[in-house]
XYZ file of C-alpha atoms in Angstrom:
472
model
C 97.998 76.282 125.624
C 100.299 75.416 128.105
C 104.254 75.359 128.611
C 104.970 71.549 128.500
C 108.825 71.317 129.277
C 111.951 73.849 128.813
C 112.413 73.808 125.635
C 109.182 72.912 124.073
C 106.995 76.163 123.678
C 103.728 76.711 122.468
C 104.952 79.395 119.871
C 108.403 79.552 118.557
C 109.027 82.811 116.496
C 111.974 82.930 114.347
C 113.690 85.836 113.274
C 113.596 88.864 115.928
C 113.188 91.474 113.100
C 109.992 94.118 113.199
C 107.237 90.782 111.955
C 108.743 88.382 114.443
C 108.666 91.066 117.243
C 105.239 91.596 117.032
C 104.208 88.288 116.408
C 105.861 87.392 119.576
C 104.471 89.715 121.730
C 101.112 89.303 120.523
C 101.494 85.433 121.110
C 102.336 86.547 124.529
C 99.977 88.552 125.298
C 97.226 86.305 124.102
C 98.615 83.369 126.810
C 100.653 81.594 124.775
C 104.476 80.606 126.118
C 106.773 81.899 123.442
C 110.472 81.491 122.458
C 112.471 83.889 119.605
C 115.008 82.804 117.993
C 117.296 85.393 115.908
C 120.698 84.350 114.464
C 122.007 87.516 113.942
C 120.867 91.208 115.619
C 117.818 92.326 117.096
C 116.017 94.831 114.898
C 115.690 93.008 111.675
C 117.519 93.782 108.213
C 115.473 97.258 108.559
C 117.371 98.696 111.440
C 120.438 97.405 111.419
C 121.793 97.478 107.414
C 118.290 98.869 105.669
C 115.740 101.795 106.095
C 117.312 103.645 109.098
C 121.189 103.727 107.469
C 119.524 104.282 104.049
C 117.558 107.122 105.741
C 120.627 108.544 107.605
C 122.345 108.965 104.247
C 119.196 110.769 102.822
C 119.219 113.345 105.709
C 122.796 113.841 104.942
C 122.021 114.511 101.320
C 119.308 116.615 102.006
C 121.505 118.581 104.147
C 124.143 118.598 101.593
C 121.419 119.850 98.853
C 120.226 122.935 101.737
C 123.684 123.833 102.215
C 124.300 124.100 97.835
C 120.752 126.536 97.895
C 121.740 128.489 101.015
C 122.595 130.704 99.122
C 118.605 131.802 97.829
C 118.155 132.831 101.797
C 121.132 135.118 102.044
C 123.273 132.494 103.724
C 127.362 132.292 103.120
C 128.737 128.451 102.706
C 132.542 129.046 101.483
C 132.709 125.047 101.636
C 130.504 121.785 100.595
C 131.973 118.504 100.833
C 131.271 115.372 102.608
C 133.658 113.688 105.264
C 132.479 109.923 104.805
C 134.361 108.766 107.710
C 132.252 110.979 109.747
C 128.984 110.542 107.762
C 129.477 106.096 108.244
C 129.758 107.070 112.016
C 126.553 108.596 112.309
C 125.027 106.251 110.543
C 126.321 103.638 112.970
C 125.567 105.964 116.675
C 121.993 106.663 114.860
C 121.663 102.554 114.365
C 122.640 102.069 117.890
C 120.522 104.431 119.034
C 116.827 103.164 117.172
C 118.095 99.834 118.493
C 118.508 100.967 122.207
C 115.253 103.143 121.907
C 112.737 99.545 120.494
C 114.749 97.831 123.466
C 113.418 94.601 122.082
C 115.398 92.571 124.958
C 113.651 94.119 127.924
C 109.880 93.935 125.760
C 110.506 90.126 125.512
C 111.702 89.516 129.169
C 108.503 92.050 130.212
C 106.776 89.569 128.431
C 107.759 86.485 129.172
C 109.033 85.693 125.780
C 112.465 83.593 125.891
C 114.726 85.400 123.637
C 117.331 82.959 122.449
C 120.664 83.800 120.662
C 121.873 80.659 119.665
C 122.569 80.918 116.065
C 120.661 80.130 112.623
C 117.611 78.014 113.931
C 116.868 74.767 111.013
C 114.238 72.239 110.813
C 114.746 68.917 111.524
C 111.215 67.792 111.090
C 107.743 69.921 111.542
C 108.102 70.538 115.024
C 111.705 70.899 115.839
C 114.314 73.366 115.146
C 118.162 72.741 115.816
C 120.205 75.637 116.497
C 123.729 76.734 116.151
C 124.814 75.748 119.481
C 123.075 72.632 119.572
C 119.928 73.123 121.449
C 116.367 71.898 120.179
C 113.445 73.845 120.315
C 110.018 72.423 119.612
C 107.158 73.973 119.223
C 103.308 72.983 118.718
C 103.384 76.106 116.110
C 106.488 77.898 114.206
C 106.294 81.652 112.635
C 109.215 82.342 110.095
C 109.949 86.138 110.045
C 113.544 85.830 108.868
C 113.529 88.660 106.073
C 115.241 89.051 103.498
C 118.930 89.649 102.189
C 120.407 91.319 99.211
C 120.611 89.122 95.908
C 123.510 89.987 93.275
C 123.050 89.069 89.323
C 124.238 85.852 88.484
C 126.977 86.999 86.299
C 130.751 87.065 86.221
C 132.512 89.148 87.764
C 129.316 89.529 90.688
C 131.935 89.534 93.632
C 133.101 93.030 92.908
C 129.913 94.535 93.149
C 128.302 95.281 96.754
C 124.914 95.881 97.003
C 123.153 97.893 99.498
C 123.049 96.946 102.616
C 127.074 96.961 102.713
C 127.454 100.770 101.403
C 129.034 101.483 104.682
C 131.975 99.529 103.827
C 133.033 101.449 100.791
C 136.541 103.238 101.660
C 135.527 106.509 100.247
C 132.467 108.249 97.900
C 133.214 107.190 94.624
C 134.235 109.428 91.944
C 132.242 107.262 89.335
C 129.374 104.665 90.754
C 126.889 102.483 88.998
C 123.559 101.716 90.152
C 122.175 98.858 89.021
C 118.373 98.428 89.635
C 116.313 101.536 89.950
C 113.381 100.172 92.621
C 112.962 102.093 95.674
C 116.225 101.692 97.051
C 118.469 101.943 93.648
C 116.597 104.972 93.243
C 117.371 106.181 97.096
C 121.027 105.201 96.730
C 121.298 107.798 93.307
C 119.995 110.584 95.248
C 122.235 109.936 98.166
C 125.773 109.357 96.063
C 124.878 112.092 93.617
C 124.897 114.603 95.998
C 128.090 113.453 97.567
C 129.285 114.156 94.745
C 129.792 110.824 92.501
C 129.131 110.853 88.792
C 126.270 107.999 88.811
C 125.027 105.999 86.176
C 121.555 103.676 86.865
C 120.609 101.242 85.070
C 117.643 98.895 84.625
C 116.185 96.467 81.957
C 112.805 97.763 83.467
C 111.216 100.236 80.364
C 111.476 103.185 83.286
C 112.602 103.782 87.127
C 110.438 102.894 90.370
C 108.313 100.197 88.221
C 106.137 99.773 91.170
C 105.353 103.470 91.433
C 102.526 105.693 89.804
C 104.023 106.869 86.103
C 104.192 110.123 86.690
C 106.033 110.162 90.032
C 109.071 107.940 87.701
C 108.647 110.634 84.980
C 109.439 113.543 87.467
C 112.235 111.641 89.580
C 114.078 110.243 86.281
C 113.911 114.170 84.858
C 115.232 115.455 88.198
C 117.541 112.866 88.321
C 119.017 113.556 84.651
C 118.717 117.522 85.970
C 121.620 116.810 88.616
C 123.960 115.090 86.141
C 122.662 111.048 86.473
C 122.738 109.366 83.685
C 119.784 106.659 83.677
C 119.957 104.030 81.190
C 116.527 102.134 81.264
C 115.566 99.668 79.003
C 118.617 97.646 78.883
C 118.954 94.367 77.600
C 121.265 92.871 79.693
C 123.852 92.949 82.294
C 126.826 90.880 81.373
C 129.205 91.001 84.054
C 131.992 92.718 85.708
C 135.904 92.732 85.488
C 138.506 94.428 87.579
C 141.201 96.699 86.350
C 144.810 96.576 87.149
C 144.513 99.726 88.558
C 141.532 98.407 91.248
C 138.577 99.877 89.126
C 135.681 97.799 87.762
C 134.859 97.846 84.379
C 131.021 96.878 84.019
C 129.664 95.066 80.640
C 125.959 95.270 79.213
C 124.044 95.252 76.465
C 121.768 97.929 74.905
C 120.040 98.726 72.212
C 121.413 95.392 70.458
C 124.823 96.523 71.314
C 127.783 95.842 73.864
C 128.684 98.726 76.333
C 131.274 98.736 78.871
C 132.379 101.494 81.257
C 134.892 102.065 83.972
C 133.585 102.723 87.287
C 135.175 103.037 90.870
C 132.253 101.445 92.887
C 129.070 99.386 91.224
C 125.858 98.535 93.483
C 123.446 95.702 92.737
C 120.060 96.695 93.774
C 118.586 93.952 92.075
C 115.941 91.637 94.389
C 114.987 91.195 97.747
C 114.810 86.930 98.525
C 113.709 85.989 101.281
C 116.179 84.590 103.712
C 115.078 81.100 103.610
C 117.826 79.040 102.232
C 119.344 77.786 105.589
C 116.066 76.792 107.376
C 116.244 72.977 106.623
C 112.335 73.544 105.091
C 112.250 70.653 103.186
C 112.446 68.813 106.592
C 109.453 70.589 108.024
C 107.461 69.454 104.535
C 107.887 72.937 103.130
C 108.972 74.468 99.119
C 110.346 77.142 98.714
C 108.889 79.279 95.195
C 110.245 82.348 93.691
C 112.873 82.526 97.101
C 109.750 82.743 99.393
C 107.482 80.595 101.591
C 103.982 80.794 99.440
C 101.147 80.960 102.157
C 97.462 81.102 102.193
C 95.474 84.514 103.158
C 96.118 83.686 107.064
C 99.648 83.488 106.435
C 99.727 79.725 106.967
C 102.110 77.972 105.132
C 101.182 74.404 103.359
C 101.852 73.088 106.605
C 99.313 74.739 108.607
C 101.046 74.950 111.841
C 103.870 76.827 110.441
C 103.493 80.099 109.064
C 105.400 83.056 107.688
C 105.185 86.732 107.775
C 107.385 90.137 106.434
C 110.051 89.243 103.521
C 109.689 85.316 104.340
C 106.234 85.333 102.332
C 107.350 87.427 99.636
C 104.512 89.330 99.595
C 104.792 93.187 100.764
C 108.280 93.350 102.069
C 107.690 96.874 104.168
C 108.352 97.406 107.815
C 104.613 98.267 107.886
C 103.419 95.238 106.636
C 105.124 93.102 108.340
C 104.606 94.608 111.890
C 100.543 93.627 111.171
C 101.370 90.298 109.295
C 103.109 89.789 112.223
C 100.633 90.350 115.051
C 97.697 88.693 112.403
C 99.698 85.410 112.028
C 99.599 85.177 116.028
C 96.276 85.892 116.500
C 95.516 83.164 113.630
C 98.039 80.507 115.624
C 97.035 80.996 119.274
C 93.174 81.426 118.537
C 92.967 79.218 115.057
C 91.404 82.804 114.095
C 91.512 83.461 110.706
C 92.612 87.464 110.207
C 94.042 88.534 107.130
C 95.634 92.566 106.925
C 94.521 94.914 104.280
C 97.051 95.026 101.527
C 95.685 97.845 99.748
C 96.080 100.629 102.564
C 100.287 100.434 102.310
C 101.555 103.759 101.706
C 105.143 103.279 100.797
C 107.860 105.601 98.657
C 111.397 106.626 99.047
C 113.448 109.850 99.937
C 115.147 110.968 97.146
C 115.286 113.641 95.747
C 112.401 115.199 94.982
C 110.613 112.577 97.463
C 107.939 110.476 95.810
C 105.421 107.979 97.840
C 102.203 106.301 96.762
C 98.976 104.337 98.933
C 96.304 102.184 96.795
C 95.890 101.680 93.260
C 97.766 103.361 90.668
C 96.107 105.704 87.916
C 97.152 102.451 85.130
C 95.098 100.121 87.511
C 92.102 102.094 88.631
C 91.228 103.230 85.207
C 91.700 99.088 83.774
C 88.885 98.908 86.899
C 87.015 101.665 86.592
C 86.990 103.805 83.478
C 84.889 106.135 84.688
C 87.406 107.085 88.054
C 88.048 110.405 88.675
C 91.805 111.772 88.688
C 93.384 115.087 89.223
C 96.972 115.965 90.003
C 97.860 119.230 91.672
C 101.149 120.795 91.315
C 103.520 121.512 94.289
C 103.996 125.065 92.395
C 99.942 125.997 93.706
C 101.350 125.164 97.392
C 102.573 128.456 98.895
C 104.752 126.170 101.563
C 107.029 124.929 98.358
C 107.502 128.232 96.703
C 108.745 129.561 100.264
C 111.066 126.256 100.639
C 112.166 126.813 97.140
C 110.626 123.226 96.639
C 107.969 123.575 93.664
C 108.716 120.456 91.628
C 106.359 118.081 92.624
C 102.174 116.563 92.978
C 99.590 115.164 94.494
C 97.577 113.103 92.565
C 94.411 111.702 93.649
C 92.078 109.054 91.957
C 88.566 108.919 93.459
C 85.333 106.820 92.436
C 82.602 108.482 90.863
C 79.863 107.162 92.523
C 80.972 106.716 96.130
C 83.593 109.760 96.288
C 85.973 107.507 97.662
C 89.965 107.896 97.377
C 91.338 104.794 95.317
C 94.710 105.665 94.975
C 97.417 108.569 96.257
C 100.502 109.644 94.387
C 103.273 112.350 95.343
C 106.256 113.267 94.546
C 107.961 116.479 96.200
C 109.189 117.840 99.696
C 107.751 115.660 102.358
C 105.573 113.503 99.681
C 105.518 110.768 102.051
C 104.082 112.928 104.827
C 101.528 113.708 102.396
C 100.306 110.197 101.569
C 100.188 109.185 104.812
C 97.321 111.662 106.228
C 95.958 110.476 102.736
C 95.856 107.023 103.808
C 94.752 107.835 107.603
C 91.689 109.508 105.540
C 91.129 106.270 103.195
C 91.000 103.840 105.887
C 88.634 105.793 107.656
C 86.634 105.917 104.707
C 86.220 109.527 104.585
C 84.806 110.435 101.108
C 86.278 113.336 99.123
C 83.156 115.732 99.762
C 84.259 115.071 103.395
C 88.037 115.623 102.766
C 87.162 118.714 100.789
C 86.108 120.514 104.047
C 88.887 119.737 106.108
C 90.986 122.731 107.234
C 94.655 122.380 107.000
C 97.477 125.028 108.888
C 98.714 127.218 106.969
C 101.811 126.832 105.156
C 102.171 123.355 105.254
C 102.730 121.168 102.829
C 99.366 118.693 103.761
C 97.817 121.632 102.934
C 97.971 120.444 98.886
C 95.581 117.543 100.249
C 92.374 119.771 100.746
C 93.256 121.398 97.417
C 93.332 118.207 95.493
C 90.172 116.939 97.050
C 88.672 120.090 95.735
C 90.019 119.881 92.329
C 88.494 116.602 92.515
C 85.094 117.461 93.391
C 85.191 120.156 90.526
C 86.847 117.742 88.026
C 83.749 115.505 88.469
C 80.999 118.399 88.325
C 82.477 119.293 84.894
C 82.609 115.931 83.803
C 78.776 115.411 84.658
C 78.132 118.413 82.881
C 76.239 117.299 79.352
C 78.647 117.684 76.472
C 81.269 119.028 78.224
């Protein structure tokens, strides 16, 4: 490939988030001359308004939920109450801080990748963008890593809700909140505001919380949930709208159980979808439809124009930071050297910190026993881990689900202190294909809580000796 004129480029990457970073710098690397173009900040929706605020406010609630059990160690607290002036500042210095640290600005000029910040970047036909300011960019291929943004129920009254990524705007901790959708970051948000101290009510038409998740990790966080006051209302028909109150509260309206309900709260948040960003793109130009507010794309991530493809939230697929980082890098590779990689969608280990913390990597128990009847699954409880009865933290498990004939781990399920810690060695030790005969034998330090890893591998192994066992 070579660099034909100033603003023609072989590659031009859209969106400077965590896909379109990588892809860019992989494009780079492998020759090609490369242009970004991000409308908004560097970092992507993760960064800036997503995991790293959302993760800030769980560090604060954890620290609010040590300070309440102090207490159990012989430590004095006389007070417990969060300043959320100060708490929306550190949010914003940590923000600033992860920004300054991925220095995405200096990567791309070590590079030689053109960073340009010249506004929302459309298609005028298949091999030109037109930006903001006014400026062209053509390109002999196009990568869309524009992620995703926030989408509120189409209902009346939608305006007065926020939704997620705008928490840091509310004035204050509301006295009385509503949740509404209980995925991974509903569920995040009702950990964080219920131990600031709001009374919060979540709701879902979903039959139970964190669909996505393993069963029994939404069984244990829905029970501790209920445990510190939430009241979680799954299984509702319908959400049908908000109105404000003279007084500046919002009264919210639904249906369950074949009946109106309305209550009064001071702050409602719509956790309810994850589009893609791809409305303002000027697609249908480029020969592209959008389905199900996403780009659809083959295995390469090639969109039905081949020349144009789309990684992260813009494909709809697995909208994780992780993902998108290798869709990223693979959809480079695939453009520069017409290679065709694909990334393994099964090894994502994903979860949330609430409280207790829950995470997951590879099939579910539902799903590997619909496979494979004859899997292998064993869950042992946090309470057998000597590192959570010190911490005080016994509610939780690790459940693994193995194949009988190989020994290999098909799924990995936690919930409990550090559960995502947990499933990621677990996942380290699936993609290296390590059996569970293997993983039986490893030696973890003592008292940690990977420790419950070599203990479930070991339950395993004796789960499956009894079961071979005639008649028993």
């Amino acid at each position: 490939m070579s660099h034909a004129k100033p603003d023609h480029f072989d590659v031009v990457v859209i969106g400077a988030g965590p896909a379109g970073t990588a892809a860019a710098l992989r494009a780079a690397e492998l020759g090609a001359s490369v242009a970004v173009a991000e409308a908004d900040r560097l970092g992507g929706t993760c960064v800036n308004t997503g995991c790293v605020p959302t993760r800030v406010l769980a560090k604060t609630a954890r620290l609010m939920r040590d300070v309440r059990t102090a207490g159990l160690y012989g430590i004095g607290v006389s007070e417990q109450r969060i300043d959320w002036k100060s708490t929306v500042e550190r949010v914003n210095a940590t923000v600033e801080r992860v920004r300054s640290l991925k220095s995405e600005a200096s990567k791309f000029a070590g590079a030689g990748v053109e960073l340009v910040l010249e506004g929302r970047a459309r298609f005028t036909d298949a091999h030109t963008v037109l930006l903001d300011s006014g400026r062209s960019l053509t390109a002999a291929v196009f990568i869309i890593c524009v992620g995703g943004h926030s989408r509120r129920l189409p209902v009346p009254g939608a305006h007065l809700a926020t939704v997620p990524e705008h928490v840091l705007r509310l004035s204050e901790v509301p006295a009385r909140l509503a949740v509404i959708g209980a995925g991974n970051t509903g569920a995040q948000l009702v950990t964080v505001f219920s131990a600031f101290g709001s009374k919060v009510t979540l709701l879902d038409v979903a039959p139970r919380i964190l669909m996505a998740s393993d069963e029994s990790i939404s069984s244990v966080v829905a029970q501790s949930f209920r445990e510190q006051g939430v009241d979680v209302r799954c299984g509702i028909e319908t959400v049908d709208g908000l109105a404000q109150d003279v007084d500046g509260a919002t009264t919210l309206l639904w249906r369950e159980g074949g009946h109106p309900q309305s209550r009064t709260f001071d702050a409602v948040i719509m956790s309810t979808g994850w589009p893609a960003d791809v409305d303002d793109l000027g697609l249908a130009a480029a020969g592209i439809t959008v389905e199900r507010s996403a780009i659809p794309v083959d295995a390469y991530f090639r969109s039905v124009v081949p020349h144009i493809f789309a990684v992260g939230d813009a494909n709809g697929r697995d909208m994780l930071v992780q993902a998108a980082q290798f869709e990223g890098e693979a959809a480079a590779e695939n453009a520069v050297l017409d290679a065709n990689r694909r990334t393994p969608h099964h090894l994502l280990p994903a979860g949330g910190f609430t409280d207790p913390d829950y995470a997951g990597v590879g099939l579910t128990e539902d799903a590997a026993r619909s496979r494979d009847p004859l899997c292998v699954v064993v869950q042992v409880p946090y309470s057998e881990l000597d590192r959570a009865v010190i911490d005080d933290r016994e509610r939780g498990f690790l459940k693994l689900i193995a194949d009988r004939r190989r020994e290999l781990i098909l799924g990995a399920h936690a919930t409990g202190e550090n559960a995502i810690e947990v499933i990621q060695s677990v996942t380290t030790a699936m993609a290296a294909g390590v059996d569970v005969s293997t993983l039986a034998k490893v030696r973890f330090a003592y008292p940690t809580y990977s420790a419950v890893i070599g203990l479930a591998a070991r339950a395993l192994l004796g789960q499956q000796a009894r079961d071979d066992v005639p008649g028993e």
